[in-house]
Coordinates of C-alpha atoms in Angstrom, one line a residue:
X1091 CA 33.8 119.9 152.4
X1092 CA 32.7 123.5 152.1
X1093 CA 32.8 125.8 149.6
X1094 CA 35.6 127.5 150.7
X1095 CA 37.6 124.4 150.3
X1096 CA 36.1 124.3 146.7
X1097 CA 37.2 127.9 145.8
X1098 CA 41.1 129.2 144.7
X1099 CA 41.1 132.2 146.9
X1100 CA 38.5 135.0 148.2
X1101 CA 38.3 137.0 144.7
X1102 CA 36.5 135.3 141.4
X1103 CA 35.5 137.1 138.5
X1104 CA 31.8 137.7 137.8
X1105 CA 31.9 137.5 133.9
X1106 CA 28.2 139.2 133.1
X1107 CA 29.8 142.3 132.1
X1108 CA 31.2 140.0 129.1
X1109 CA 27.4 139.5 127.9
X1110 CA 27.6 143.1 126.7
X1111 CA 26.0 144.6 130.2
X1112 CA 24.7 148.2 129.9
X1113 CA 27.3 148.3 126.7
X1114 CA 28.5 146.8 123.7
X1115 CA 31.9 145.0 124.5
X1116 CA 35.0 144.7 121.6
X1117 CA 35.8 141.3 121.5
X1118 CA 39.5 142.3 122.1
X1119 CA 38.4 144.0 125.0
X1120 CA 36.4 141.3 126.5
X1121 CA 39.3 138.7 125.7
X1122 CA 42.1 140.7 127.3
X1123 CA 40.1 141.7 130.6
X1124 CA 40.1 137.7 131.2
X1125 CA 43.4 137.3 130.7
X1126 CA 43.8 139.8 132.7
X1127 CA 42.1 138.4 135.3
X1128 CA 43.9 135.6 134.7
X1129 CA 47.7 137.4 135.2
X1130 CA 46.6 138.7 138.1
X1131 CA 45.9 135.4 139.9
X1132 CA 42.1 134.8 139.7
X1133 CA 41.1 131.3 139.0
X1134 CA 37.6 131.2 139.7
X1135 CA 35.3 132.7 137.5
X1136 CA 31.4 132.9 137.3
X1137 CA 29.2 133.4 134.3
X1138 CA 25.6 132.2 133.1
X1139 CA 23.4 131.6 129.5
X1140 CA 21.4 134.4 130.3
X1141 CA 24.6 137.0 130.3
X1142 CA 23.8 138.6 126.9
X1143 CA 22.4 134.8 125.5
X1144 CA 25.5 132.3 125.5
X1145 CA 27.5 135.9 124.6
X1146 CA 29.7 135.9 127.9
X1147 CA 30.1 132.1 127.6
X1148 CA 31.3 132.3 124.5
X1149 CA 33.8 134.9 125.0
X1150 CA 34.8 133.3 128.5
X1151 CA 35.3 129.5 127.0
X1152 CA 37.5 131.1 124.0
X1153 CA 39.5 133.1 126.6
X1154 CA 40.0 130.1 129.2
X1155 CA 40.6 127.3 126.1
X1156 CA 44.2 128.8 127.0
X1157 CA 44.6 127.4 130.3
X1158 CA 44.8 123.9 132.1
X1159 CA 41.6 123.1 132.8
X1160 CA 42.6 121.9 136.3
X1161 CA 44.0 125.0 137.0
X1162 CA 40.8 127.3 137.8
X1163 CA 37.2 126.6 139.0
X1164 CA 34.7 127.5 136.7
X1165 CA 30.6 128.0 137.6
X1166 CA 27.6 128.9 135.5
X1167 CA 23.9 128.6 135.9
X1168 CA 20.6 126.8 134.7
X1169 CA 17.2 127.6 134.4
X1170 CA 17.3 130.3 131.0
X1171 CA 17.5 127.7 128.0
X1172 CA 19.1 129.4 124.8
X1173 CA 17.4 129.4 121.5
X1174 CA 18.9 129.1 117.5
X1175 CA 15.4 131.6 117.4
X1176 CA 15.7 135.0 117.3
X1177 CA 14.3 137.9 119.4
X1178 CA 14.4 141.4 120.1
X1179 CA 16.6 141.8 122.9
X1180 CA 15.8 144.7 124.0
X1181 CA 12.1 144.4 124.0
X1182 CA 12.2 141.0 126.8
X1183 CA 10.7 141.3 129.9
X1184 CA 13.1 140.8 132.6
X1185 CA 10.7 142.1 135.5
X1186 CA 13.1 144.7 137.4
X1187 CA 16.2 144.2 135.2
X1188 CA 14.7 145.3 131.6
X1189 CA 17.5 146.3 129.1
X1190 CA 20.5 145.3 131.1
X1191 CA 21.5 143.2 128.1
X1192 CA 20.1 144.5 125.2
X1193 CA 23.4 144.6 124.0
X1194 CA 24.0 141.1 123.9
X1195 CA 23.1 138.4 121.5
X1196 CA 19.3 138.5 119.8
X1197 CA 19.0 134.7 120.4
X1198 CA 15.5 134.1 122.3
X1199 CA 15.8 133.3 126.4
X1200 CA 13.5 130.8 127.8
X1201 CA 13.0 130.2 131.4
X1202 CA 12.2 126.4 132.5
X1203 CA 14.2 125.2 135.7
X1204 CA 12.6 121.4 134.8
X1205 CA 15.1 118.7 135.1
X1206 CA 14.9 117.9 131.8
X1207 CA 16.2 122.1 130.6
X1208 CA 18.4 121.9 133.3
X1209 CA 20.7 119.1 131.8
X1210 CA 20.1 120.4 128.4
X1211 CA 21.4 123.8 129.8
X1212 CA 24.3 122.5 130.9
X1213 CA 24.9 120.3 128.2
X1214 CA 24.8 124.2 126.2
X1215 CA 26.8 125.4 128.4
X1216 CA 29.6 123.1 127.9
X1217 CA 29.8 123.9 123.9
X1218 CA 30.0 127.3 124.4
X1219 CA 32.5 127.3 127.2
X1220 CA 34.2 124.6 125.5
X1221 CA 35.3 122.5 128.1
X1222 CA 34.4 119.1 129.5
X1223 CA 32.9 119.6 133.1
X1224 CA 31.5 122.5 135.3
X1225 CA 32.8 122.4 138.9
X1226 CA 29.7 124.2 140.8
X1227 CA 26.0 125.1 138.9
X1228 CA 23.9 128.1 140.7
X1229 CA 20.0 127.7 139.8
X1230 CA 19.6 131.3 138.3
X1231 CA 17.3 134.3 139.7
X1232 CA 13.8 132.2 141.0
X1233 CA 13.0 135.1 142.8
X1234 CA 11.1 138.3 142.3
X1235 CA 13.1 140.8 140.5
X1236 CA 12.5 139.0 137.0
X1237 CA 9.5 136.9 138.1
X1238 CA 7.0 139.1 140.3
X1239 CA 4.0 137.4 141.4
X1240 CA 5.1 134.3 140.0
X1241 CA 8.4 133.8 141.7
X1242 CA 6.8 131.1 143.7
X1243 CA 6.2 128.8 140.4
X1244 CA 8.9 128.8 139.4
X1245 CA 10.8 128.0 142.8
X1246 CA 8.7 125.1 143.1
X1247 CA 9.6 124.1 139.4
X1248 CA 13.0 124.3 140.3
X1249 CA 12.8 122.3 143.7
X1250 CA 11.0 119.3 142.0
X1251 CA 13.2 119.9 138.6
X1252 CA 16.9 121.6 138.6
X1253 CA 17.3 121.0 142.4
X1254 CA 17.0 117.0 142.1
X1255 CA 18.9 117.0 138.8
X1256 CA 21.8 119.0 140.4
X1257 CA 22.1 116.8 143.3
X1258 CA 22.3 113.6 141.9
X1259 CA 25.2 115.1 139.4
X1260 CA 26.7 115.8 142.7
X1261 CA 26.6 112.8 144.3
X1262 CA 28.2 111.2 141.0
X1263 CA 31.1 113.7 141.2
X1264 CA 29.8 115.3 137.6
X1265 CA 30.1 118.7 139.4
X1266 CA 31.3 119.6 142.8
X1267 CA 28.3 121.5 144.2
X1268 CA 25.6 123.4 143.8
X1269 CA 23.2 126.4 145.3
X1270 CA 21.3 129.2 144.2
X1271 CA 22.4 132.6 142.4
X1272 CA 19.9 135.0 143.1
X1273 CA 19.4 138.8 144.0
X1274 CA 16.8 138.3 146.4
X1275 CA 17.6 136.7 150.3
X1276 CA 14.1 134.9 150.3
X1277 CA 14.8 132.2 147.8
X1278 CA 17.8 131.2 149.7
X1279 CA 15.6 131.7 152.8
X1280 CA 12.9 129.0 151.4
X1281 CA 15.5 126.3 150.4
X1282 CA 17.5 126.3 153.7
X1283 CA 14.0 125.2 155.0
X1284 CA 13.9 122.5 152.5
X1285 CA 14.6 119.0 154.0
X1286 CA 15.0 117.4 150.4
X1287 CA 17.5 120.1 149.1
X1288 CA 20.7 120.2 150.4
X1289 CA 23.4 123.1 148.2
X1290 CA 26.4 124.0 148.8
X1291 CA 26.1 127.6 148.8
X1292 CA 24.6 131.0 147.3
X1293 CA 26.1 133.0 144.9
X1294 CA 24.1 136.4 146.3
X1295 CA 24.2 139.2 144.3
X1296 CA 24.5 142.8 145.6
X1297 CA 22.4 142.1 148.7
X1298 CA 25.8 142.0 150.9
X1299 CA 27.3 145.1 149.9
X1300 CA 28.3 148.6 152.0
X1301 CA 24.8 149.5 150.5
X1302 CA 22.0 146.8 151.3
X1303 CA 23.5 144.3 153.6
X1304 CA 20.6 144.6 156.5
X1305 CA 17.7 141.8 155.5
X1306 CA 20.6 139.3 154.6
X1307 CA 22.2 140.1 158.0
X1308 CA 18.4 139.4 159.7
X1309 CA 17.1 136.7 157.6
X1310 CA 20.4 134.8 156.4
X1311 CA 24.0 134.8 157.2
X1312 CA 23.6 132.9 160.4
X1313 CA 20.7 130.0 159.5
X1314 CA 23.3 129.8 156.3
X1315 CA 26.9 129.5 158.3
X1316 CA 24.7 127.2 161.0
X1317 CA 23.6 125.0 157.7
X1318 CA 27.7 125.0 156.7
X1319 CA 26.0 126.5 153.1
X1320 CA 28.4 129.5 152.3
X1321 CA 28.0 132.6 150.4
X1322 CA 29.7 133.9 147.5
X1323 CA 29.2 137.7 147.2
X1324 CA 27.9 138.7 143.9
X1325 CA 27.5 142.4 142.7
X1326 CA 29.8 143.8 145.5
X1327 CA 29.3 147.5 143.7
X1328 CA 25.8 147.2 144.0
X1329 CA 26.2 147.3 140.0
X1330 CA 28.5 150.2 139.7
X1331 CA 27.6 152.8 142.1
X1332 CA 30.4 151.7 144.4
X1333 CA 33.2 152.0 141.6
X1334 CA 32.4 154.8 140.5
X1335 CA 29.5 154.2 137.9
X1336 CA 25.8 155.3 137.7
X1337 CA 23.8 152.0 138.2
X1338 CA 22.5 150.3 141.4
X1339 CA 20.5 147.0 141.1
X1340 CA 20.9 147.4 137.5
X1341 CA 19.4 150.6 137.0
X1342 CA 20.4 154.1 137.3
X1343 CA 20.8 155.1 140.9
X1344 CA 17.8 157.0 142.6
X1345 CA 19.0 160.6 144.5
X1346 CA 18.9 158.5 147.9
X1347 CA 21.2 156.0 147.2
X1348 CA 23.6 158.8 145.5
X1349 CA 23.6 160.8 148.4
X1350 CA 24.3 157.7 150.7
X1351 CA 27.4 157.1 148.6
X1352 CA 28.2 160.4 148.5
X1353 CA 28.4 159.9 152.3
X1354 CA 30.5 157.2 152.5
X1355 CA 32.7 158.7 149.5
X1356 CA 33.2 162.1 152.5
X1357 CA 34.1 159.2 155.5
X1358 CA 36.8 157.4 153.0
X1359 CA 38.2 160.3 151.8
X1360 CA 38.7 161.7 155.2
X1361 CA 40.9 158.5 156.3
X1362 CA 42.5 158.0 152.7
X1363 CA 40.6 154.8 151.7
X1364 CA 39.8 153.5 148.6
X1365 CA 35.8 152.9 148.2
X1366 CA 36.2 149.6 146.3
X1367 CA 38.8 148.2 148.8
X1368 CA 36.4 149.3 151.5
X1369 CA 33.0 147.2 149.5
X1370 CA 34.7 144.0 148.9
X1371 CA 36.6 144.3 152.4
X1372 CA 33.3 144.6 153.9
X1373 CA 31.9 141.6 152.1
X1374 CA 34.4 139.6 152.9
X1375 CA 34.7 140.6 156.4
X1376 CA 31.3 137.8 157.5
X1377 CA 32.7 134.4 158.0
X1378 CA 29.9 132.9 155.7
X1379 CA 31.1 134.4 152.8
X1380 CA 33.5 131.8 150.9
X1381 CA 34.3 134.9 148.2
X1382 CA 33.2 137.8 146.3
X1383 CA 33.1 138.2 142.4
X1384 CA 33.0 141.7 141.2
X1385 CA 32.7 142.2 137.8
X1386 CA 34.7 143.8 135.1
X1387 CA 34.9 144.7 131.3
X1388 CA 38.3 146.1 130.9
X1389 CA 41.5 144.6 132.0
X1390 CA 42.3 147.5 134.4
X1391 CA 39.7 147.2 136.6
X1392 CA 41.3 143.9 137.5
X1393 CA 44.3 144.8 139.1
X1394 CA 41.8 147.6 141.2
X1395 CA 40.1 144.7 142.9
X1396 CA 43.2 142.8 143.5
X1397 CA 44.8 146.0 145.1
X1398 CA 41.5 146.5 146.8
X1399 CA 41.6 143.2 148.3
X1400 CA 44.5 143.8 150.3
X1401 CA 44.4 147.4 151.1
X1402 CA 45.2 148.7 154.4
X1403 CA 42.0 150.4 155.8
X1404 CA 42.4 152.2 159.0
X1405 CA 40.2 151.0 162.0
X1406 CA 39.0 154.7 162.2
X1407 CA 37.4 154.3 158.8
X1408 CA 34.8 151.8 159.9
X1409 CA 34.4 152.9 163.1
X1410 CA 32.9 156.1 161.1
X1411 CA 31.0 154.3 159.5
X1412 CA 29.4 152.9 162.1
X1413 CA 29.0 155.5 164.4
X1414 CA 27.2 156.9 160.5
X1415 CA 24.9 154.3 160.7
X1416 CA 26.0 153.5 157.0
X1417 CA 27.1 149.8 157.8
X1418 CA 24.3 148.1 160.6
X1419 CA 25.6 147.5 164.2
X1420 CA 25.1 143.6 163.0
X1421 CA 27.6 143.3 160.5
X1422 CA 31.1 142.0 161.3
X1423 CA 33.6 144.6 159.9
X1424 CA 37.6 143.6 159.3
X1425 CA 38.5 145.5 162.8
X1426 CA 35.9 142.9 164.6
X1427 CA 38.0 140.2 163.0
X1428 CA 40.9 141.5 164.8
X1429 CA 39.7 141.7 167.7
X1430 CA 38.2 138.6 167.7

C-alpha cells in the first residue's frame, strides 16, 4: 500500500505555524484556524514536539478532541525529546533556523533519535495530542540545516535507533508508516540506499516548491517513485515568500529570491493566476508526491489553499514560465499531465 492510499486527499495541514512560528498565536486564533481546516474538508494534518515545544501539539490535540478519531490521519515526528526543564527559547541553536520559535513554549528541546527517545517521544506525543494512536511518524530534520558538520551522527543514530523502532511498530500495525521529514534531499538520498530501512515516504519541506525544486528533481523524485516511497510536500511557500510573506527557508528573503518572485508575481499576473494556486499546483503536478501541507495560522488562509487547489491555470501560464527558466525543463507541470 502506498502513501497515497494512506492519505484523505492531496491537501493536509502543516500545523508548525501553531507552535507560535515567527509570531505569538491567540489561542482562539490557533483553535479556529483548525477547525477551519477542518470545515473545509482537510483530514490530514502534520505537526511535531519541536513546533514551539509540545505548543502546536497541544493546541492541535485540544482542537481535534472534537472529531472521530477515525475520521482524519494524523502524523507527527521523533527525534526532539521535550523537557518539564526550562530554557531560553530564543537563545537555542537551531543551526540555520535560529529564532523561528522563539515564540513558543520555554520548555528545553533535546535531540536523541535513540530507540529508546523515540518511543518515549511518541509516548509524549500521544498526551499532548490526546489521542490513542499516530497513523504515520516522520524522523525529524537529521540533516544539515540544524546539525552542520554533525548531520552524519546523528543519521546514523537514527538508522540504528528511531529507524528500527519505527519499523517494527509498523509491522505490528501500531502506526501505518513511516519516513523522514527533513529540509534537505540528502538524508532521503542516504536512506533509499539503505537495505535495512524501508519508509514509507518523505515529508520534504520547501525543497519542491516553484522556488527550489532542481536538486530534488536530479537526486530524488525518480530513485523515490522507483522505490514506491512517496513524497509529501512540506513548505510549498518556501516559508511565506510565495503567499505573500517575507521569509524563505525560515528566514527573511535575500534580494535574489525577491526579485525571482517578483518575476514569477509579473508572468501570473499577466495570465490572471493566483501565485499560491500556481506553488501547490506545481507541487502536486510530480507523480511522486502523495500531497502537500502548507501551513496556516488564521482560518482564512484555509479556504485560499482549498481554492488554490482547484484553480484553473491557463496552459500559457507555465509555458511562461518555462520558456523563463523559472521552473527547470525537468519538472512535470499540470499541462504535461494533460498531455500525457
Amino acid at each position: 500500500m502506498s502513501l497515497k492510499d494512506k492519505l484523505p486527499g492531496q491537501l493536509g495541514f502543516g500545523t508548525a505555524p501553531l507552535g507560535n512560528m515567527f509570531r505569538a498565536i491567540p489561542e482562539e486564533e490557533a483553535q479556529a484556524t483548525v477547525h477551519a481546516a477542518w470545515e473545509a474538508g482537510v483530514r490530514y494534518f502534520d505537526t511535531a514536539p519541536f513546533y514551539g515545544s509540545g505548543l502546536s501539539e497541544i493546541r492541535l490535540g485540544e482542537a481535534l478532541a472534537k472529531y472521530k478519531r477515525d475520521d482524519y490521519v494524523l502524523s507527527t515526528k521523533v527525534g526532539r525529546v521535550i523537557l518539564d526543564e526550562v530554557e531560553d527559547a530564543a537563545a537555542r541553536d537551531l543551526g540555520e533556523k535560529s529564532g523561528v520559535f522563539e515564540h513558543g513554549r520555554p520548555n528545553k528541546i533535546v535531540n536523541d533519535y535513540s530507540a529508546d527517545a523515540t518511543l518515549r517521544s511518541i509516548e509524549d506525543s500521544l498526551k499532548r495530542l490526546k489521542t490513542d494512536r499516530l497513523d504515520i511518524v516522520w524522523v525529524h530534520d537529521i540533516a544539515q540545516d540544524f546539525y552542520g558538520d554533525q548531520w552524519l551522527e546523528y543519521f546514523n543514530q537514527a538508522r540504528t535507533g528511531a529507524f528500527k523502532v519505527l519499523t517494527r511498530l509498523r509491522e505490528e500495525g501500531v502506526i501505518k508508516g513511516w519516513g523522514l521529514g527533513v529540509n534537505k534531499v540528502e538524508p532521503c538520498e542516504l536512506t533509499l540506499d539503505l537495505t535495512e530501512a524501508q519508509p514509507d515516504g518523505f515529508l520534504l519541506a520547501g525543497r519542491y516548491t516553484l522556488l527550489d525544486h532542481d536538486r530534488a528533481l536530479q537526486r530524488l523524485m525518480d530513485s523515490a517513485r522507483a522505490q514506491n516511497v512517496e513524497i509529501v510536500v512540506g513548505g510549498p511557500y518556501s516559508s511565506g515568500i510565495l503567499a505573500g510573506g517575507a521569509h524563505f527557508e525560515y528566514q527573511k528573503a535575500s534580494p535574489e529570491i525577491v526579485a525571482r518572485v517578483e518575476q514569477i508575481k509579473r508572468i501570473a499576473a499577466a495570465h490572471g493566476v493566483d501565485v499560491k494556486a500556481a506553488a501547490l499546483q506545481f507541487s502536486l503536478a510530480n507523480p511522486a508526491v502523495a500531497a502537500v501541507i502548507p501551513g496556516a495560522s488564521k482560518p482564512g488562509r484555509i479556504a485560499e489553499d482549498v481554492a488554490a487547489l482547484s484553480a484553473v491555470i491557463p496552459a500559457g501560464f507555465w509555458q511562461a514560465m518555462r520558456e523563463a527558466k523559472l521552473v527547470s525543463e525537468r519538472a512535470p507541470l499540470p499541462i504535461d499531465e494533460v498531455k500525457a
